[in-house]
Amino acid sequence: MISALLPNYARADLAFERGEGAWLWTVDGRRFLDFGSGIATASIGHGHPHLAKAIAEQAAKVMHVSNLYRIPQAEKLAQRLVDMTFADSVFFCNSGAEANEGMIKMMRRAMSDAGKPERFRLICFEGAFHGRTLATLAATGNPHYLEGFGPVVEGFDHVPFNNMNAVRDKIGPNTAGIIVEPIQGEGGVRPADMQFLRDLRAVCDEYGIILGMDEVQSGMGRTGKLFAHEWAGITPDVMSAAKGIGGGFPLGAVLAKEQFAKALVPGTHGTTYGGNPLACAAGNAVLDIISAPGFIEDVERKGRKLGAELDKVAKEFPTLFDNARGMGLLRGIKCVVPVGQVQAACVAEGLMAITAGENTLRLAPPLVVTDSDIDQAMVMLRAAAGKVAATVAKAAAQ
Ligand SMILES: *Cc1c(COP(=O)(O)O)cnc(C)c1O
């Protein structure tokens, strides 16, 4: 018989009761070091008192009123994001997929408003991940995710990542813009070449098309900048954010320059919950922490430390690992043995790591991770790798 909780996930048999910083405790009292952050989402760690207090206080006052009324918490969060980014205006929603839906609609509608309704197609990249709604699945383009869900939403063209010639070839009379992740998270922790991002900016300007950035995973400090595109010294026209923005509270956002944001006039797009007082209180509390002087610089430093450590580990275990890669605190090690085997060995040592495409072990600790946490994680990773390597060597000897 089917379980009461719909079994659309292959869940690990671990249930957590509480957490503190980068650590989690199971209901039966075991302690784990969380280098997955609930898929790069628990950005300021578990049980952060500032976030917990902000949510509790707002919940006791008023959680939800709908977007029929002004929401001071949302106005404040939007203004702060506008002040800190390229954007002139922000739309709030509840998830990454919903942010990307909003971004896609904004891009198409802006072209339509500019008198070019035939320009509705968006160029996306192989290995991308943009979400699980019908349109964001079409943007993702992974045939495995699309299978059995009927006609694919029209208007998405896929080209190889980091390949400018392919992008130029694909731009046609129906192209509205490009959507790119500055670092592909789900696709295997694959960073875009910074020159590629600069060239995408240039080609969008050349053709008068829109550059959309999916920073759902890479944003909110994850790579050691508030948003990863900052590393390339460019700005997108529109951008989606989610995951880390609410620190675990469901919140998504579309950030845009005025020229594009103004396409979504009343009646064109909406959400019931999106940007409600509770979610925006959470978002403001997270931003208090992330924007504190020195915080993001420290993420950058810790990211470099983690990256250097992973390079070493990858070289120490050549029978398991190909290369380490990533940016800031979003890191991956491409495995040459099944990644599930390495992940399971990590969990056995008390280290929660996640996986990504291309058989990659993904590490995305909370941004508040300490140096000592990173050191302990490396001890656990080496112990796990040692065990898997021994198994591999034994199997080879037989
Ligand atoms: C996780 C993710 C999404 C989807 O976010 P959901 O909140 O799961 O809908 C979209 N884009 C990127 C880059 C992501 O990492």
PDB file of C-alpha atoms and ligand atoms in Angstrom, residues 39 41 94-100 128-133 136 140 181 183-186 214-218 240 242-243 251 362, ligand 1:
ATOM      1  CA  ILE A  39      19.981  21.720  -0.676  1.00  0.00           C
ATOM      2  CA  THR A  41      18.840  26.534   1.578  1.00  0.00           C
ATOM      3  CA  ASN A  94       7.404  31.002  -2.665  1.00  0.00           C
ATOM      4  CA  SER A  95       9.993  28.874  -4.423  1.00  0.00           C
ATOM      5  CA  GLY A  96      12.691  28.725  -7.035  1.00  0.00           C
ATOM      6  CA  ALA A  97      10.464  27.253  -9.706  1.00  0.00           C
ATOM      7  CA  GLU A  98       7.888  29.956  -9.095  1.00  0.00           C
ATOM      8  CA  ALA A  99      10.579  32.640  -9.292  1.00  0.00           C
ATOM      9  CA  ASN A 100      11.695  31.224 -12.633  1.00  0.00           C
ATOM     10  CA  ALA A 128      20.599  23.350 -16.415  1.00  0.00           C
ATOM     11  CA  PHE A 129      18.063  23.034 -13.647  1.00  0.00           C
ATOM     12  CA  HIS A 130      15.284  25.583 -13.352  1.00  0.00           C
ATOM     13  CA  GLY A 131      12.556  23.752 -11.429  1.00  0.00           C
ATOM     14  CA  ARG A 132       9.707  21.256 -11.650  1.00  0.00           C
ATOM     15  CA  THR A 133       6.711  23.217 -12.916  1.00  0.00           C
ATOM     16  CA  THR A 136      10.574  25.430 -15.748  1.00  0.00           C
ATOM     17  CA  THR A 140      15.486  22.561 -17.688  1.00  0.00           C
ATOM     18  CA  GLU A 181      22.904  29.726 -13.997  1.00  0.00           C
ATOM     19  CA  ILE A 183      27.153  27.995 -11.681  1.00  0.00           C
ATOM     20  CA  GLN A 184      25.085  24.934 -12.534  1.00  0.00           C
ATOM     21  CA  GLY A 185      24.145  23.435  -9.183  1.00  0.00           C
ATOM     22  CA  GLU A 186      21.982  20.389  -9.865  1.00  0.00           C
ATOM     23  CA  ASP A 214      18.891  31.892 -12.370  1.00  0.00           C
ATOM     24  CA  GLU A 215      20.586  32.536  -9.036  1.00  0.00           C
ATOM     25  CA  VAL A 216      18.216  30.345  -7.038  1.00  0.00           C
ATOM     26  CA  GLN A 217      21.136  28.233  -5.791  1.00  0.00           C
ATOM     27  CA  SER A 218      24.134  30.497  -6.413  1.00  0.00           C
ATOM     28  CA  SER A 240      15.514  34.714  -9.919  1.00  0.00           C
ATOM     29  CA  ALA A 242      15.118  31.508  -3.728  1.00  0.00           C
ATOM     30  CA  LYS A 243      16.726  28.721  -1.636  1.00  0.00           C
ATOM     31  CA  LEU A 251      10.590  32.436  -0.213  1.00  0.00           C
ATOM     32  CA  ARG A 362      28.025  18.259  -3.788  1.00  0.00           C
TER      33      ARG A 362
HETATM   34  C1  LIG B   1      16.560  24.440  -6.708  1.00  0.00           C
HETATM   35  C2  LIG B   1      16.624  25.235  -7.951  1.00  0.00           C
HETATM   36  C3  LIG B   1      15.450  25.654  -8.612  1.00  0.00           C
HETATM   37  C4  LIG B   1      14.076  25.226  -8.159  1.00  0.00           C
HETATM   38  O1  LIG B   1      13.779  25.712  -6.889  1.00  0.00           O
HETATM   39  P1  LIG B   1      12.521  25.110  -6.080  1.00  0.00           P
HETATM   40  O2  LIG B   1      12.465  25.951  -4.855  1.00  0.00           O
HETATM   41  O3  LIG B   1      12.845  23.679  -5.818  1.00  0.00           O
HETATM   42  O4  LIG B   1      11.335  25.251  -6.925  1.00  0.00           O
HETATM   43  C5  LIG B   1      15.579  26.441  -9.734  1.00  0.00           C
HETATM   44  N1  LIG B   1      16.786  26.815 -10.181  1.00  0.00           N
HETATM   45  C6  LIG B   1      17.926  26.446  -9.578  1.00  0.00           C
HETATM   46  C7  LIG B   1      19.240  26.919 -10.123  1.00  0.00           C
HETATM   47  C8  LIG B   1      17.883  25.625  -8.463  1.00  0.00           C
HETATM   48  O5  LIG B   1      19.015  25.232  -7.876  1.00  0.00           O
END
